Coordinates of C-alpha atoms in Angstrom, one line a residue:
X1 CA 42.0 -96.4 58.6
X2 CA 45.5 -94.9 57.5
X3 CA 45.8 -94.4 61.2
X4 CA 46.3 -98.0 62.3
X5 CA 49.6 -97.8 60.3
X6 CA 50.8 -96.4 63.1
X7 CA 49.2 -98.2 65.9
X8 CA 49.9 -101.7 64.6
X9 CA 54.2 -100.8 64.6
X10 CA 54.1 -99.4 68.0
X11 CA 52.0 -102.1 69.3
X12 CA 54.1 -104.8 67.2
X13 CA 57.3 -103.0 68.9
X14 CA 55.7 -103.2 72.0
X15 CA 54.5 -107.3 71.7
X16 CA 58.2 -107.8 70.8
X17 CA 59.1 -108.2 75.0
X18 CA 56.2 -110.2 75.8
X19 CA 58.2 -113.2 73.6
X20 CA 60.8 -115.4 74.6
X21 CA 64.4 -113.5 74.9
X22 CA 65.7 -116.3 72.4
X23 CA 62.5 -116.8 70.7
X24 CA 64.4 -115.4 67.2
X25 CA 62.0 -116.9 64.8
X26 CA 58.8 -115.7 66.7
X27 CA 60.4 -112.0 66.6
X28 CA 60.8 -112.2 63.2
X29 CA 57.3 -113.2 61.9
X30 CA 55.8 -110.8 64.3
X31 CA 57.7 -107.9 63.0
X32 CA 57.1 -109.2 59.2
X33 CA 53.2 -109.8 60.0
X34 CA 53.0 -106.5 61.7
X35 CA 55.0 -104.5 58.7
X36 CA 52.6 -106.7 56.2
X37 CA 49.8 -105.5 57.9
X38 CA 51.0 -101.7 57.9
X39 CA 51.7 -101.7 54.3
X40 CA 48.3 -103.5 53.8
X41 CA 46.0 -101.1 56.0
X42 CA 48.5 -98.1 53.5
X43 CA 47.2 -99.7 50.4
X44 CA 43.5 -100.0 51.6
X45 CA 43.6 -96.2 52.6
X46 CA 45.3 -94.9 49.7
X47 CA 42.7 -96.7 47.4
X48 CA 40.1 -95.1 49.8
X49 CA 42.0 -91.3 49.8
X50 CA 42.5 -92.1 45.3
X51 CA 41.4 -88.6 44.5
X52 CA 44.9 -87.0 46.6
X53 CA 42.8 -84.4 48.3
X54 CA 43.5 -83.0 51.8
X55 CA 41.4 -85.6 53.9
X56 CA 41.3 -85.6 57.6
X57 CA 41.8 -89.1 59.2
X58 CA 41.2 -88.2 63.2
X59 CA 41.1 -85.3 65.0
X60 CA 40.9 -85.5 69.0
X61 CA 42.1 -82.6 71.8
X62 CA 45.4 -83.2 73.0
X63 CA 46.7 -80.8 74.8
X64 CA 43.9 -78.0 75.2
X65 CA 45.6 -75.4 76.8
X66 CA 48.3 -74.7 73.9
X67 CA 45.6 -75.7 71.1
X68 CA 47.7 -79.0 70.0
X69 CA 45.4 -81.8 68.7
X70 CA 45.7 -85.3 68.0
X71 CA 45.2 -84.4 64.0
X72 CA 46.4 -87.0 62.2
X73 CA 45.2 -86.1 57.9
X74 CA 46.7 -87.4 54.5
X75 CA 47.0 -86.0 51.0
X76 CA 48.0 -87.9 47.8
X77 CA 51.9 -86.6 48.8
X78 CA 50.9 -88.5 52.5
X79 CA 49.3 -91.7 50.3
X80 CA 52.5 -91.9 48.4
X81 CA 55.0 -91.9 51.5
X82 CA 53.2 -94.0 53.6
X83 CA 53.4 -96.5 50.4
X84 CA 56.8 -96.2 50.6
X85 CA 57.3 -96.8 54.5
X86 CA 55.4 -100.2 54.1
X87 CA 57.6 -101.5 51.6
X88 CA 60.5 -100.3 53.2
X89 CA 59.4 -102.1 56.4
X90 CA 58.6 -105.6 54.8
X91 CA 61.8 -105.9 52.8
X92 CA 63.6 -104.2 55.3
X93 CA 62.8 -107.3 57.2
X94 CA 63.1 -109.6 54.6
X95 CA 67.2 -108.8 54.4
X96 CA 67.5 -109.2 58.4
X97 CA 66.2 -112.3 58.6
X98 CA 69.8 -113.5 59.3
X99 CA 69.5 -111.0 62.8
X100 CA 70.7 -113.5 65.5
X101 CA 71.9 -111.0 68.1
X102 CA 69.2 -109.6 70.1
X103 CA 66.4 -110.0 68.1
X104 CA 63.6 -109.3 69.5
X105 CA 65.2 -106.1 70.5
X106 CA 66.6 -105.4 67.1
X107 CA 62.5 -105.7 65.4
X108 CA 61.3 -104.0 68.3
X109 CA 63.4 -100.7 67.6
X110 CA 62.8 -100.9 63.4
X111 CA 59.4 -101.3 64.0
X112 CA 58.8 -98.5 66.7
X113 CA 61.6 -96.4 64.2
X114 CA 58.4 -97.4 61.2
X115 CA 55.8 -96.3 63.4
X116 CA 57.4 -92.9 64.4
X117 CA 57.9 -92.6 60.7
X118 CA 54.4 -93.3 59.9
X119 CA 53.5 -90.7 62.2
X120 CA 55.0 -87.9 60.4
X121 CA 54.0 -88.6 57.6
X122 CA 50.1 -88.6 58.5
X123 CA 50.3 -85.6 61.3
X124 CA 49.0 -82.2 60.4
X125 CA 49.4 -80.6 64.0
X126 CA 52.7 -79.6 64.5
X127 CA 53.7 -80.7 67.9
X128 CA 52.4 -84.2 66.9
X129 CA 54.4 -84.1 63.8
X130 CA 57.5 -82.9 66.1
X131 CA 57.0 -85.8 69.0
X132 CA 56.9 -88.3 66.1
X133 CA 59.9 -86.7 64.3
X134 CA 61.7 -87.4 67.3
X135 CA 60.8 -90.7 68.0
X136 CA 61.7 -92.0 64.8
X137 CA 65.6 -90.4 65.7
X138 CA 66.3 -92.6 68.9
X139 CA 65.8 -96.0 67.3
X140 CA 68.2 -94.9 64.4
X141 CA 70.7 -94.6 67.1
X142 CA 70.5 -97.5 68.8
X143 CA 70.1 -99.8 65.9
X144 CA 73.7 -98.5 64.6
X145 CA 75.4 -98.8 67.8
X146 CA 74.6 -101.7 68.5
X147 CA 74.3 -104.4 65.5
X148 CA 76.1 -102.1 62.9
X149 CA 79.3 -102.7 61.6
X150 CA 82.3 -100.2 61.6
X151 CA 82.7 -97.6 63.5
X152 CA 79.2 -98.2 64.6
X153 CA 79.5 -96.0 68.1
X154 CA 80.9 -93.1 66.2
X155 CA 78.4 -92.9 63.0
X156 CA 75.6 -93.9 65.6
X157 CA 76.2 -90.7 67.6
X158 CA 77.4 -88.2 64.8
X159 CA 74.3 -89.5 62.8
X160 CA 72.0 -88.7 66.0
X161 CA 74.1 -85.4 67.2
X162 CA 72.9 -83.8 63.3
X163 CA 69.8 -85.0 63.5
X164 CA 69.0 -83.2 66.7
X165 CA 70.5 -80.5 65.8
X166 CA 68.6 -79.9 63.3
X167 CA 65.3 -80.6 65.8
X168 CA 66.5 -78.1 67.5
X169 CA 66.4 -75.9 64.6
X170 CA 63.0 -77.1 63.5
X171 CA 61.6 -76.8 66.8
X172 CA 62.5 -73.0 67.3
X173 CA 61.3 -71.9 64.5
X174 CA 58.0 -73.7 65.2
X175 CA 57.5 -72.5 68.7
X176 CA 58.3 -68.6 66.9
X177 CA 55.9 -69.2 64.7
X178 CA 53.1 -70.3 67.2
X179 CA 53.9 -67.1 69.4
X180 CA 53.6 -64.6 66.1
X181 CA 50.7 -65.9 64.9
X182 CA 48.6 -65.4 68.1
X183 CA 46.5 -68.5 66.7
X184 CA 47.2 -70.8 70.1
X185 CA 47.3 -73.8 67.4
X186 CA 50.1 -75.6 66.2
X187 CA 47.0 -76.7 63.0
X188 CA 49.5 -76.8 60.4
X189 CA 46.9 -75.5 57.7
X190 CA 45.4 -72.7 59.9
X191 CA 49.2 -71.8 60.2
X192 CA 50.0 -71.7 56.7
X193 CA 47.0 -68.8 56.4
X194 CA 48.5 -66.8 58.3
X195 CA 50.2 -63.7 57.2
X196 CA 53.8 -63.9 59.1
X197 CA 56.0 -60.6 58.7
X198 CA 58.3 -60.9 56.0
X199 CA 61.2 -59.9 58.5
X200 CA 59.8 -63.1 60.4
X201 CA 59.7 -65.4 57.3
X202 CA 63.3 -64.2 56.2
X203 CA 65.3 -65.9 58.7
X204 CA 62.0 -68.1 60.0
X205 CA 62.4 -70.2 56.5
X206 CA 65.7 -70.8 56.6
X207 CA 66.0 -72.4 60.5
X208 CA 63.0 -74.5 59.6
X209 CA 64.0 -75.4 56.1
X210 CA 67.5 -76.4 57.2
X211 CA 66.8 -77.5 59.9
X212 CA 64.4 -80.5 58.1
X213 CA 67.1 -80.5 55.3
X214 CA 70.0 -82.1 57.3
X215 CA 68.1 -84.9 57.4
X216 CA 67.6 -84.9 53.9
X217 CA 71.1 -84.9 53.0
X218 CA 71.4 -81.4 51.7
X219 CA 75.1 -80.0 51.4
X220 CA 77.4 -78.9 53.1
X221 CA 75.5 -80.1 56.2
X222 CA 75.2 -83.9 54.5
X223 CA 78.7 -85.9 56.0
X224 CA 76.3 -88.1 58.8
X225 CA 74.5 -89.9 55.5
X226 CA 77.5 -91.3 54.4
X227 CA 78.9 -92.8 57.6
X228 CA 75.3 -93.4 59.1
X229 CA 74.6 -95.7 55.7
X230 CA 77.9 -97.7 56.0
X231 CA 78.0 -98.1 59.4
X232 CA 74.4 -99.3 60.0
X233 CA 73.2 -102.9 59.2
X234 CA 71.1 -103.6 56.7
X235 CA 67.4 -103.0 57.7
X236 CA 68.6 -99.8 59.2
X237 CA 70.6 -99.0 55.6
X238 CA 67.5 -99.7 53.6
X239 CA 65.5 -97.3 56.2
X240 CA 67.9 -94.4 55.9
X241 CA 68.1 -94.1 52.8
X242 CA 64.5 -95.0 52.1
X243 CA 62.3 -93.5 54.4
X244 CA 64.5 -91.4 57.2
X245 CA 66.1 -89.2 54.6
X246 CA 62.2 -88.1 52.7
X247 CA 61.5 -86.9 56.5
X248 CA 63.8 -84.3 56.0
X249 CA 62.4 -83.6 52.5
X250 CA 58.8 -84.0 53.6
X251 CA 59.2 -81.4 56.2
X252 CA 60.7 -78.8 54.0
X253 CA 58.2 -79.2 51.6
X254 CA 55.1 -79.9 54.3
X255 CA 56.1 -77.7 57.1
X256 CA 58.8 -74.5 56.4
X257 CA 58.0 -74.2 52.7
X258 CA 54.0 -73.4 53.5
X259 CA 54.6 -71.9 56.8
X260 CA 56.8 -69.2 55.3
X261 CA 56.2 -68.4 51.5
X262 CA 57.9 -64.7 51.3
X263 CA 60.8 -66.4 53.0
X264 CA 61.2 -69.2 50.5
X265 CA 61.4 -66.3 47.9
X266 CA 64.3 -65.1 49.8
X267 CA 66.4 -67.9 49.9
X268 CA 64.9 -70.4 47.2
X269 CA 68.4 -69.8 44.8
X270 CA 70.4 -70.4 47.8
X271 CA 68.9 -73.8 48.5
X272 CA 68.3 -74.4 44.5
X273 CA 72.2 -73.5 44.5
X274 CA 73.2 -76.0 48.0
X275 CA 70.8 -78.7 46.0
X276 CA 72.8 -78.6 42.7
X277 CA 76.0 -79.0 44.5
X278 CA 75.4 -81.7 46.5
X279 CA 74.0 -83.8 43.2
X280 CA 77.5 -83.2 41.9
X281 CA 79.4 -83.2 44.6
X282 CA 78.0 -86.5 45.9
X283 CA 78.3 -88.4 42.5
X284 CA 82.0 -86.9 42.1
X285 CA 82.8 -88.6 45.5
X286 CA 81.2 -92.1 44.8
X287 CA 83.2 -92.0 41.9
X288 CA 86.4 -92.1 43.9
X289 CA 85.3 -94.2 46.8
X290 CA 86.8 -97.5 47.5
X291 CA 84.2 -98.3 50.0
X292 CA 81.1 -99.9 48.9
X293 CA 78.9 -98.5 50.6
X294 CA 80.1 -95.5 50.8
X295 CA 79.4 -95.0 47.1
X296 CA 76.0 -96.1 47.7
X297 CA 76.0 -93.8 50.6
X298 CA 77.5 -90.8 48.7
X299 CA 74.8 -91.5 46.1
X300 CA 72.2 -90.9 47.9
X301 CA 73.2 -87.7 48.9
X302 CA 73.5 -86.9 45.1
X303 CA 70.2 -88.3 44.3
X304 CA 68.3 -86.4 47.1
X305 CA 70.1 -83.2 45.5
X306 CA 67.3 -83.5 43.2
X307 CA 64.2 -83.8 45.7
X308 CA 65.5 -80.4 46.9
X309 CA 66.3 -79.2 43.8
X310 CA 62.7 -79.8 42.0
X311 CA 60.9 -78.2 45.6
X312 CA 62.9 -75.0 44.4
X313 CA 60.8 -75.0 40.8
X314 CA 58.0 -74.2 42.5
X315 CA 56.2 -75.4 39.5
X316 CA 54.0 -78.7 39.9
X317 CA 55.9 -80.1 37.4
X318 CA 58.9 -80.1 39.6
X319 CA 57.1 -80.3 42.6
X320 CA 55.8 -83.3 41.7
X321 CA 59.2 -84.9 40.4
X322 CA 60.4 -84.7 43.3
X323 CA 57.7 -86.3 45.7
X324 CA 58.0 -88.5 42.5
X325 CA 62.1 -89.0 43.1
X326 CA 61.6 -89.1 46.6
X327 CA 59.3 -92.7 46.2
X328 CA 61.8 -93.6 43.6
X329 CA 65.0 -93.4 46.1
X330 CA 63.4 -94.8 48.3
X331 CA 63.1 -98.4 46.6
X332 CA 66.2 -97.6 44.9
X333 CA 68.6 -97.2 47.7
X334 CA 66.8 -99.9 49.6
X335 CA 67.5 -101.9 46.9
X336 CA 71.4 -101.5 46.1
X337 CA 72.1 -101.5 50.2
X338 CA 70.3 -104.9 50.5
X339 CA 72.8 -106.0 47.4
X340 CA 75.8 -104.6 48.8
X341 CA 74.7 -105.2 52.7
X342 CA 73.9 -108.4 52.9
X343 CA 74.3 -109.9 50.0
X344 CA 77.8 -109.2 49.5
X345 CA 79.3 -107.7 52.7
X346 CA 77.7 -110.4 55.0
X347 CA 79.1 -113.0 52.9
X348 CA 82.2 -111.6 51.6
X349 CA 83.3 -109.6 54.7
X350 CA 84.7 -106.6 52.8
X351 CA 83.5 -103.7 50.9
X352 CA 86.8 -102.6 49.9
X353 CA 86.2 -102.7 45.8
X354 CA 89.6 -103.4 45.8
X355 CA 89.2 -107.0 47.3
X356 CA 86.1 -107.4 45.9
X357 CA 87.9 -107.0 42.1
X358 CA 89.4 -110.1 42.2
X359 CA 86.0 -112.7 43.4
X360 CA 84.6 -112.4 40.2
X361 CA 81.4 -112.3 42.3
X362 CA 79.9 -112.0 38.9
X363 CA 80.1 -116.0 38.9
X364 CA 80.1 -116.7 42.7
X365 CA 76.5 -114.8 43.3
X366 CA 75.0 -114.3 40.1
X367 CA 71.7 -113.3 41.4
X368 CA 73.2 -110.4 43.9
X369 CA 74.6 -109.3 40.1
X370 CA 71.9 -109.3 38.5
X371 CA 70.0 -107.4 40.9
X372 CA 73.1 -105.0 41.5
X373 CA 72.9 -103.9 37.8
X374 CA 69.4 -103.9 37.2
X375 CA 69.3 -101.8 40.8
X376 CA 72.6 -99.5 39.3
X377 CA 70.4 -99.2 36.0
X378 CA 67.4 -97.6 37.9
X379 CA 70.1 -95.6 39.8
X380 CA 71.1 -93.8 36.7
X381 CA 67.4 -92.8 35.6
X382 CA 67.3 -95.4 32.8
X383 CA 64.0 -95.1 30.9
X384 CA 61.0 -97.4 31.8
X385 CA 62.5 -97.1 35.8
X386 CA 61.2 -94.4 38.4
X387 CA 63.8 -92.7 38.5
X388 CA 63.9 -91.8 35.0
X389 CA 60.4 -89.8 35.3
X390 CA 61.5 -88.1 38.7
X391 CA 64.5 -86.9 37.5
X392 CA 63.0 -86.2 34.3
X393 CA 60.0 -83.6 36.0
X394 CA 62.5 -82.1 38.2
X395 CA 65.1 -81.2 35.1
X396 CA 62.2 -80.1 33.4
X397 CA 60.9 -77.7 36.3
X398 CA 64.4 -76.9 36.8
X399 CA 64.9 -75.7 33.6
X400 CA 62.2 -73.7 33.8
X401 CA 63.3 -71.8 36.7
X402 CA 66.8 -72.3 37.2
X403 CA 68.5 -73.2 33.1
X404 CA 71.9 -72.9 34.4
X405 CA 71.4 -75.2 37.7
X406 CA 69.3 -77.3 35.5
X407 CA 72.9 -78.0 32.9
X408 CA 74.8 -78.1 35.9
X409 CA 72.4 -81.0 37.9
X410 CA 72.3 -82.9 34.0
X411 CA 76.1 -83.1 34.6
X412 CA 75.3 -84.8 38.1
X413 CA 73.4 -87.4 36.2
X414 CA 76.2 -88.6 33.7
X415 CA 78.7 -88.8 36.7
X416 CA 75.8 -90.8 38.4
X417 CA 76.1 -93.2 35.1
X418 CA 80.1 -93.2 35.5
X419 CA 79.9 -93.9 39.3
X420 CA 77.8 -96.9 38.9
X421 CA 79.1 -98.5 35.8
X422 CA 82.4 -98.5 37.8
X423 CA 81.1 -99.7 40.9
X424 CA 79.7 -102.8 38.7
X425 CA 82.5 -103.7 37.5
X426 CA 85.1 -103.5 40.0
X427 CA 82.7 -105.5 42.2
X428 CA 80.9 -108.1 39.7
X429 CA 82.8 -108.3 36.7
X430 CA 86.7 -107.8 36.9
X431 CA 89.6 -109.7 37.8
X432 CA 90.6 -113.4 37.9
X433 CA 89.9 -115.8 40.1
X434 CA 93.3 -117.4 39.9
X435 CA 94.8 -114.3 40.7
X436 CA 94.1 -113.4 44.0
X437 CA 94.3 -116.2 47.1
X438 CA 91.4 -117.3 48.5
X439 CA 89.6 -115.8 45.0
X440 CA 88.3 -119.1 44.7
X441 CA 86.3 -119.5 47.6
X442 CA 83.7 -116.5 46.0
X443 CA 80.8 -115.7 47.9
X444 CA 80.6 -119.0 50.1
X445 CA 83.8 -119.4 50.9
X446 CA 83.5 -117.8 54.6
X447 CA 80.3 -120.5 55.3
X448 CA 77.6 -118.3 54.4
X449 CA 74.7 -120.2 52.5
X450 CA 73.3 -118.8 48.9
X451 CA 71.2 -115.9 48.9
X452 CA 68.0 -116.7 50.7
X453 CA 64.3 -116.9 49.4
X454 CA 63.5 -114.2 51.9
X455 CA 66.1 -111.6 50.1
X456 CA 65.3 -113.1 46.4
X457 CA 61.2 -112.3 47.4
X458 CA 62.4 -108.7 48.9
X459 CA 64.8 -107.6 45.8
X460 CA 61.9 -108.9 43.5
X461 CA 59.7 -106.6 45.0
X462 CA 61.6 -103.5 44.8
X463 CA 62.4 -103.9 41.3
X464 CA 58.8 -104.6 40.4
X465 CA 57.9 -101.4 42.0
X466 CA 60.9 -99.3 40.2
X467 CA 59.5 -101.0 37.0
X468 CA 56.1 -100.6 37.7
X469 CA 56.2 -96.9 38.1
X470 CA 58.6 -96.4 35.7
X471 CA 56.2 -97.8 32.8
X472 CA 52.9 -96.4 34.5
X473 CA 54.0 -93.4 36.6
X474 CA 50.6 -92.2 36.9
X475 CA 49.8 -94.3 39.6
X476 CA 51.6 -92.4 42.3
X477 CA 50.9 -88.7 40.0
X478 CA 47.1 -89.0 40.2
X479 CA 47.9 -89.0 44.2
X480 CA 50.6 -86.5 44.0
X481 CA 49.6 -83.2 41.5
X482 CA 46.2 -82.9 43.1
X483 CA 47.7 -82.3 46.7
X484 CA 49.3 -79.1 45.4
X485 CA 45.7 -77.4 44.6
X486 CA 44.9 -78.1 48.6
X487 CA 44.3 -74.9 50.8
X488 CA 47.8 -76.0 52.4
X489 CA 49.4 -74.2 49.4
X490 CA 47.1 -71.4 49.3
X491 CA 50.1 -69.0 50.6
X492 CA 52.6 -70.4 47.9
X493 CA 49.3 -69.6 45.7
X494 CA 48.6 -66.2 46.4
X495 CA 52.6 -65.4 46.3
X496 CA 52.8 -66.1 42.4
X497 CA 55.2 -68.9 43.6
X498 CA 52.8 -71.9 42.0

């Protein structure tokens, strides 16, 4: 059933051109029916897959002659990602319901860029996880260049240059592996039993790790996040940092990490080391940026410092954090780019904090505040919000494994509390009104209407869900810890590395 996630965004994507050119409203209840229904049919099928055991969904020959298959299977780390994707989607659409320009066209790429994520996230044959992989990269491009906002054209193609890149990377090291092994498969679990050279794995692990990992955000290789966030529009925002950035996580963990096991002994304090400095080194730049969304943007990177960091325990207690902290930023960062997106930049036309100091906005859009600091207090891993129990497991598998990286990311976390507090205030709660021209005019002074019922329902949702897992996290672990006894991580297993 988990399948028809993908088939209903393609086919959505696809029914987008047989409407109207200027049929805007009929775009944008297809695309929120069809992302409904995706995140539906993923609710349905997790229920169905509850235990988080390897389960195959279809299997059917694709391409005989080099062994690929159309193998499309799920785990409870599968179950909790393709949760994620259908939230993304339906709020994602939620904050564009303003699109006016192009809009069939502009639903039709975020809903093919859904189903290429979907794919992914379900495929357990390599080349199929590969042909999605890329076909969740070319909508990213297009949706920035054309309805972002600054410097759209260069973040569009700097965003799409690292990306493949690092396909390149990815792909390389796949197609090496297939010819080693002999196996004429690209099954990702036959794969994993196979006993590559350690020569092989040594410099095999790090192309395919890093090669996922730019897309994850990891330092030094982390600069198109930044300008990719604050140059895309909203939807697209919400999407890269919730969903497009746990591809690159998901294949490190999914893909190079059980491929190559002797390799990831090699080189896991390097990458424990790369993660630890991009939590600090990210939170140390939001806390000097002026742009709005670049500190948002420069969060991230911080934040997904820790998804890397707790795949380096190697413990299931950081494994697990971090499939945990991936969910978490997800709704997270989808939430505070919706607030400073379009609730604040569409309105206000600036995200210099600067300007912003002197709207009070505090008074002028008290619900885009309110939602701003309950968002920033879920940023900073308050307790009873997700990311306080996914940064919590990975510090504790961290400790385990790595006590000095483990101080050292802890430090990350109290410069995530400074970055925020001080994006809050210069933004909602500092200045006066009667200080600065035009001041007065707060967040409808440039004709925008009051935040709409469609973004009140959408930032409801993701804080209910940040809330909800943060009081009851055992919904998503129950999925999650199980996947790690699955024959996929027989190799890690037999290695003494879980």
């Amino acid at each position: 059933m988990l399948a028809w996630t993908i088939y209903i965004s393609f086919a959505a994507a696809a029914a987008m051109f047989l409407l109207k050119p200027d049929s805007r409203q009929g775009a944008r209840v297809l695309a929120l029916v069809a992302a409904l229904a995706g995140l539906g049919v993923g609710l349905v099928g997790a229920v169905q897959h509850a235990g988080g055991g390897l389960v195959t969904i279809q299997k059917l020959p694709w391409v005989p002659t080099i062994g690929a298959e159309y193998h499309l299977a799920a785990d409870g780390i599968s179950l909790t990602l393709v949760i994620l994707t259908g939230l993304a989607a339906v709020v994602g659409i939620l904050f564009s319901w303003n699109v006016e320009h192009r809009t069939r066209e502009f639903f039709a790429f975020y809903l093919a860029l859904i189903g290429g994520v979907y794919g992914v996230f379900l495929s357990f044959d390599l080349l199929l996880l590969f042909v999605f992989y890329e076909i969740a990269i070319v909508p990213k491009y297009f949706l920035i260049a054309i309805w972002g906002s600054t410097r759209r054209e260069y973040a569009a193609m700097k965003l799409a240059l690292y990306s493949f890149i690092g396909s390149a990377m990815v792909l390389a090291g796949l197609v090496a592996a297939y010819v080693i092994s002999g196996a004429q498969t690209f099954n990702l679990v036959e794969l994993a039993k196979y006993p590559f050279p350690a020569s092989f794995q040594n410099w095999a692990f790090p192309l395919v790790f890093v090669g996922f990992a730019i897309l994850a955000g990891l330092w030094p290789f982390h600069t198109w996040a930044p300008t990719g966030h604050s140059a895309a529009p909203t939807a697209a925002s919400m999407l890269l940092a919730g969903v497009v950035m746990k591809l690159g996580a998901y294949g490190c963990l999914r893909v190079a990490m059980t491929l190559f096991p002797e390799g990831l002994a090699a080189w896991r304090d390097v990458f424990g080391g790369l993660a630890v400095v991009g939590i600090v080194y990210g939170a140390l730049v939001s806390l000097t940026q002026r742009d709005f969304k670049f500190v948002i943007g420069y969060s991230s990177v911080s934040h997904m410092g820790f998804v890397l960091l707790g795949l380096m325990t190697l413990s299931t207690i950081g494994l697990s954090g971090a499939v945990l902290q991936m969910f978490s930023h997800g709704v997270i960062a989808g939430l505070l780019f919706g607030v400073v997106g379009r609730m604040v930049y569409d309105r206000e036309h600036t995200r210099d904090l600067d300007e912003l100091q002197g709207r009070r906005l505090g008074r002028t859009m008290p619900f885009a505040a309110v939602t701003f600091v309950v968002a920033g207090l879920a940023s900073m891993g308050l307790p009873g919000f997700s990311g306080f129990v996914a940064e919590l497991k990975v510090l504790i598998g961290a400790w385990q494994t790595f006590p000095k990286l483990a101080v050292i990311a802890g430090v990350g976390i109290v410069l995530g509390v400074a970055y925020t507090l001080r994006a809050v205030q210069k933004a909602f709660f500092s200045g006066d009104t009667e200080d600065v021209p035009g001041a007065a005019h707060g967040g409808h002074g440039h004709g925008e209407s009051a935040i709409t019922l469609p973004e009140k329902i959408g930032a409801v949702v993701l804080i209910a869900t940040t809330v909800l897992i943060g009081l009851y996290p055992k919904l998503l672990l129950d999925w999650i810890v199980p996947s790690f006894a699955s024959p996929l991580f027989d190799g890690l297993r037999k290695g003494g590395l879980l």
